[in-house]
JSON list of C-alpha atoms in Angstrom, two decimals:
[
{"chain": "K", "resi": 22, "resn": "MET", "atom": "CA", "xyz": [106.33, 114.68, 132.21]},
{"chain": "K", "resi": 23, "resn": "VAL", "atom": "CA", "xyz": [106.79, 116.29, 128.79]},
{"chain": "K", "resi": 24, "resn": "LEU", "atom": "CA", "xyz": [108.62, 114.33, 126.09]},
{"chain": "K", "resi": 25, "resn": "TYR", "atom": "CA", "xyz": [110.92, 116.51, 123.95]},
{"chain": "K", "resi": 26, "resn": "ARG", "atom": "CA", "xyz": [113.46, 114.23, 122.20]},
{"chain": "K", "resi": 27, "resn": "LYS", "atom": "CA", "xyz": [115.42, 117.05, 120.54]},
{"chain": "K", "resi": 28, "resn": "ALA", "atom": "CA", "xyz": [118.83, 118.70, 120.49]},
{"chain": "K", "resi": 29, "resn": "ILE", "atom": "CA", "xyz": [119.26, 121.34, 123.16]},
{"chain": "K", "resi": 30, "resn": "ARG", "atom": "CA", "xyz": [121.81, 123.98, 124.15]},
{"chain": "K", "resi": 31, "resn": "ASP", "atom": "CA", "xyz": [124.45, 122.93, 126.68]},
{"chain": "K", "resi": 32, "resn": "LYS", "atom": "CA", "xyz": [123.08, 124.90, 129.65]},
{"chain": "K", "resi": 33, "resn": "ILE", "atom": "CA", "xyz": [119.44, 123.80, 129.32]},
{"chain": "K", "resi": 34, "resn": "PRO", "atom": "CA", "xyz": [119.74, 120.89, 131.81]},
{"chain": "K", "resi": 35, "resn": "ASP", "atom": "CA", "xyz": [121.12, 123.27, 134.47]},
{"chain": "K", "resi": 36, "resn": "ILE", "atom": "CA", "xyz": [118.37, 125.79, 133.75]},
{"chain": "K", "resi": 37, "resn": "ILE", "atom": "CA", "xyz": [115.74, 123.07, 134.14]},
{"chain": "K", "resi": 38, "resn": "LYS", "atom": "CA", "xyz": [117.26, 121.87, 137.42]},
{"chain": "K", "resi": 39, "resn": "LYS", "atom": "CA", "xyz": [117.57, 125.43, 138.81]},
{"chain": "K", "resi": 40, "resn": "SER", "atom": "CA", "xyz": [113.86, 125.92, 138.12]},
{"chain": "K", "resi": 41, "resn": "GLY", "atom": "CA", "xyz": [113.12, 122.98, 140.45]},
{"chain": "K", "resi": 42, "resn": "ASN", "atom": "CA", "xyz": [112.38, 120.47, 137.71]},
{"chain": "K", "resi": 43, "resn": "SER", "atom": "CA", "xyz": [114.27, 117.43, 136.52]},
{"chain": "K", "resi": 44, "resn": "CYS", "atom": "CA", "xyz": [115.20, 116.06, 133.13]},
{"chain": "K", "resi": 45, "resn": "ASN", "atom": "CA", "xyz": [116.84, 113.09, 131.49]},
{"chain": "K", "resi": 46, "resn": "ILE", "atom": "CA", "xyz": [119.47, 113.71, 128.84]},
{"chain": "K", "resi": 47, "resn": "LYS", "atom": "CA", "xyz": [121.65, 111.55, 126.66]},
{"chain": "K", "resi": 48, "resn": "LYS", "atom": "CA", "xyz": [124.99, 112.63, 125.25]},
{"chain": "K", "resi": 49, "resn": "LEU", "atom": "CA", "xyz": [125.12, 111.67, 121.57]},
{"chain": "K", "resi": 50, "resn": "SER", "atom": "CA", "xyz": [128.15, 111.02, 119.40]},
{"chain": "K", "resi": 51, "resn": "ASP", "atom": "CA", "xyz": [128.92, 113.59, 116.71]},
{"chain": "K", "resi": 52, "resn": "ASP", "atom": "CA", "xyz": [127.49, 111.23, 114.08]},
{"chain": "K", "resi": 53, "resn": "GLU", "atom": "CA", "xyz": [124.27, 110.81, 116.06]},
{"chain": "K", "resi": 54, "resn": "PHE", "atom": "CA", "xyz": [124.00, 114.50, 116.89]},
{"chain": "K", "resi": 55, "resn": "LEU", "atom": "CA", "xyz": [124.37, 115.87, 113.34]},
{"chain": "K", "resi": 56, "resn": "PRO", "atom": "CA", "xyz": [120.93, 114.71, 112.09]},
{"chain": "K", "resi": 57, "resn": "GLU", "atom": "CA", "xyz": [119.38, 115.97, 115.33]},
{"chain": "K", "resi": 58, "resn": "LEU", "atom": "CA", "xyz": [120.97, 119.39, 114.72]},
{"chain": "K", "resi": 59, "resn": "GLU", "atom": "CA", "xyz": [119.65, 119.39, 111.17]},
{"chain": "K", "resi": 60, "resn": "LYS", "atom": "CA", "xyz": [116.15, 118.82, 112.60]},
{"chain": "K", "resi": 61, "resn": "LYS", "atom": "CA", "xyz": [116.84, 121.62, 115.09]},
{"chain": "K", "resi": 62, "resn": "LEU", "atom": "CA", "xyz": [117.81, 123.97, 112.25]},
{"chain": "K", "resi": 63, "resn": "ARG", "atom": "CA", "xyz": [114.47, 123.30, 110.55]},
{"chain": "K", "resi": 64, "resn": "GLU", "atom": "CA", "xyz": [112.71, 123.95, 113.88]},
{"chain": "K", "resi": 65, "resn": "GLU", "atom": "CA", "xyz": [114.52, 127.25, 114.41]},
{"chain": "K", "resi": 66, "resn": "VAL", "atom": "CA", "xyz": [113.79, 128.45, 110.87]},
{"chain": "K", "resi": 67, "resn": "GLU", "atom": "CA", "xyz": [110.12, 127.52, 111.25]},
{"chain": "K", "resi": 68, "resn": "GLU", "atom": "CA", "xyz": [110.01, 129.39, 114.56]},
{"chain": "K", "resi": 69, "resn": "TYR", "atom": "CA", "xyz": [111.49, 132.43, 112.82]},
{"chain": "K", "resi": 70, "resn": "PHE", "atom": "CA", "xyz": [108.79, 132.32, 110.14]},
{"chain": "K", "resi": 71, "resn": "GLU", "atom": "CA", "xyz": [106.10, 132.10, 112.82]},
{"chain": "K", "resi": 72, "resn": "SER", "atom": "CA", "xyz": [107.44, 134.88, 115.04]},
{"chain": "K", "resi": 73, "resn": "LYS", "atom": "CA", "xyz": [109.70, 136.96, 112.74]},
{"chain": "K", "resi": 74, "resn": "SER", "atom": "CA", "xyz": [111.91, 137.32, 115.84]},
{"chain": "K", "resi": 75, "resn": "VAL", "atom": "CA", "xyz": [115.61, 138.08, 115.47]},
{"chain": "K", "resi": 76, "resn": "GLU", "atom": "CA", "xyz": [116.12, 135.82, 118.52]},
{"chain": "K", "resi": 77, "resn": "GLU", "atom": "CA", "xyz": [115.14, 132.85, 116.34]},
{"chain": "K", "resi": 78, "resn": "LEU", "atom": "CA", "xyz": [117.75, 133.88, 113.77]},
{"chain": "K", "resi": 79, "resn": "VAL", "atom": "CA", "xyz": [120.35, 133.85, 116.55]},
{"chain": "K", "resi": 80, "resn": "ASP", "atom": "CA", "xyz": [119.30, 130.30, 117.44]},
{"chain": "K", "resi": 81, "resn": "ALA", "atom": "CA", "xyz": [119.54, 129.26, 113.78]},
{"chain": "K", "resi": 82, "resn": "ILE", "atom": "CA", "xyz": [123.03, 130.76, 113.48]},
{"chain": "K", "resi": 83, "resn": "GLU", "atom": "CA", "xyz": [124.19, 128.87, 116.58]},
{"chain": "K", "resi": 84, "resn": "VAL", "atom": "CA", "xyz": [122.91, 125.61, 115.12]},
{"chain": "K", "resi": 85, "resn": "ILE", "atom": "CA", "xyz": [124.54, 126.38, 111.75]},
{"chain": "K", "resi": 86, "resn": "TYR", "atom": "CA", "xyz": [127.90, 127.01, 113.44]},
{"chain": "K", "resi": 87, "resn": "ARG", "atom": "CA", "xyz": [127.75, 123.63, 115.21]},
{"chain": "K", "resi": 88, "resn": "ILE", "atom": "CA", "xyz": [126.67, 121.78, 112.06]},
{"chain": "K", "resi": 89, "resn": "ALA", "atom": "CA", "xyz": [129.62, 123.32, 110.23]},
{"chain": "K", "resi": 90, "resn": "GLU", "atom": "CA", "xyz": [131.97, 122.24, 113.04]},
{"chain": "K", "resi": 91, "resn": "LEU", "atom": "CA", "xyz": [130.64, 118.68, 112.90]},
{"chain": "K", "resi": 92, "resn": "LYS", "atom": "CA", "xyz": [131.26, 118.72, 109.16]},
{"chain": "K", "resi": 93, "resn": "GLY", "atom": "CA", "xyz": [134.87, 119.77, 109.76]},
{"chain": "K", "resi": 94, "resn": "THR", "atom": "CA", "xyz": [134.51, 123.49, 109.06]},
{"chain": "K", "resi": 95, "resn": "SER", "atom": "CA", "xyz": [135.43, 126.10, 111.67]},
{"chain": "K", "resi": 96, "resn": "ASN", "atom": "CA", "xyz": [133.38, 129.25, 112.17]},
{"chain": "K", "resi": 97, "resn": "GLU", "atom": "CA", "xyz": [136.28, 131.18, 110.65]},
{"chain": "K", "resi": 98, "resn": "LYS", "atom": "CA", "xyz": [136.31, 128.95, 107.55]},
{"chain": "K", "resi": 99, "resn": "LEU", "atom": "CA", "xyz": [132.52, 129.24, 107.28]},
{"chain": "K", "resi": 100, "resn": "GLU", "atom": "CA", "xyz": [132.83, 133.04, 107.36]},
{"chain": "K", "resi": 101, "resn": "MET", "atom": "CA", "xyz": [135.63, 132.91, 104.77]},
{"chain": "K", "resi": 102, "resn": "LEU", "atom": "CA", "xyz": [133.43, 130.79, 102.48]},
{"chain": "K", "resi": 103, "resn": "ARG", "atom": "CA", "xyz": [130.55, 133.24, 102.99]},
{"chain": "K", "resi": 104, "resn": "GLU", "atom": "CA", "xyz": [132.81, 136.16, 102.06]},
{"chain": "K", "resi": 105, "resn": "GLU", "atom": "CA", "xyz": [134.15, 134.34, 98.97]},
{"chain": "K", "resi": 106, "resn": "LYS", "atom": "CA", "xyz": [130.63, 133.61, 97.76]},
{"chain": "K", "resi": 107, "resn": "ALA", "atom": "CA", "xyz": [129.57, 137.20, 98.44]},
{"chain": "K", "resi": 108, "resn": "SER", "atom": "CA", "xyz": [132.57, 138.42, 96.44]},
{"chain": "K", "resi": 109, "resn": "LYS", "atom": "CA", "xyz": [131.70, 136.19, 93.47]},
{"chain": "K", "resi": 110, "resn": "ARG", "atom": "CA", "xyz": [127.89, 136.35, 93.51]},
{"chain": "K", "resi": 111, "resn": "GLY", "atom": "CA", "xyz": [127.13, 139.37, 95.66]},
{"chain": "K", "resi": 112, "resn": "LYS", "atom": "CA", "xyz": [125.02, 139.67, 98.79]},
{"chain": "K", "resi": 113, "resn": "PHE", "atom": "CA", "xyz": [121.36, 140.57, 99.19]},
{"chain": "K", "resi": 114, "resn": "ASN", "atom": "CA", "xyz": [121.89, 144.26, 99.94]},
{"chain": "K", "resi": 115, "resn": "GLU", "atom": "CA", "xyz": [120.16, 145.68, 96.86]},
{"chain": "K", "resi": 116, "resn": "ASN", "atom": "CA", "xyz": [116.82, 143.88, 97.39]},
{"chain": "K", "resi": 117, "resn": "LEU", "atom": "CA", "xyz": [116.87, 142.46, 93.86]},
{"chain": "K", "resi": 118, "resn": "PHE", "atom": "CA", "xyz": [113.98, 140.22, 92.75]},
{"chain": "K", "resi": 119, "resn": "LEU", "atom": "CA", "xyz": [114.38, 138.14, 89.55]},
{"chain": "K", "resi": 120, "resn": "ILE", "atom": "CA", "xyz": [111.27, 138.16, 87.36]},
{"chain": "K", "resi": 121, "resn": "ASP", "atom": "CA", "xyz": [112.54, 136.09, 84.45]},
{"chain": "K", "resi": 122, "resn": "ALA", "atom": "CA", "xyz": [115.57, 135.36, 82.30]},
{"chain": "K", "resi": 123, "resn": "THR", "atom": "CA", "xyz": [116.22, 133.93, 78.87]},
{"chain": "K", "resi": 124, "resn": "ASP", "atom": "CA", "xyz": [117.79, 130.50, 78.60]},
{"chain": "K", "resi": 125, "resn": "GLU", "atom": "CA", "xyz": [119.43, 130.30, 75.20]},
{"chain": "K", "resi": 126, "resn": "GLY", "atom": "CA", "xyz": [121.82, 127.51, 75.85]}
]
């Protein structure tokens, strides 16, 4: 038996069972699940850095969407906030890299 103790996607228990294995799961409350999702986000980002795989970015986005929902923000609102910030501060399209800046007050 392998101990995982982590947030998983909804269909993972069925996938495990269809492969001939078994698993134990616990359904957490939203308040219990949020910190587990935050751990999962860190895991997905670390996996991206290790593999550089776009698939890991997809996993991170899915976790981000659910975290936003648990914090009372819909995917549409999250996208609207992203667009507002992009409008005010720009995106990352020009590959700009800040070397230094003066701080005169």
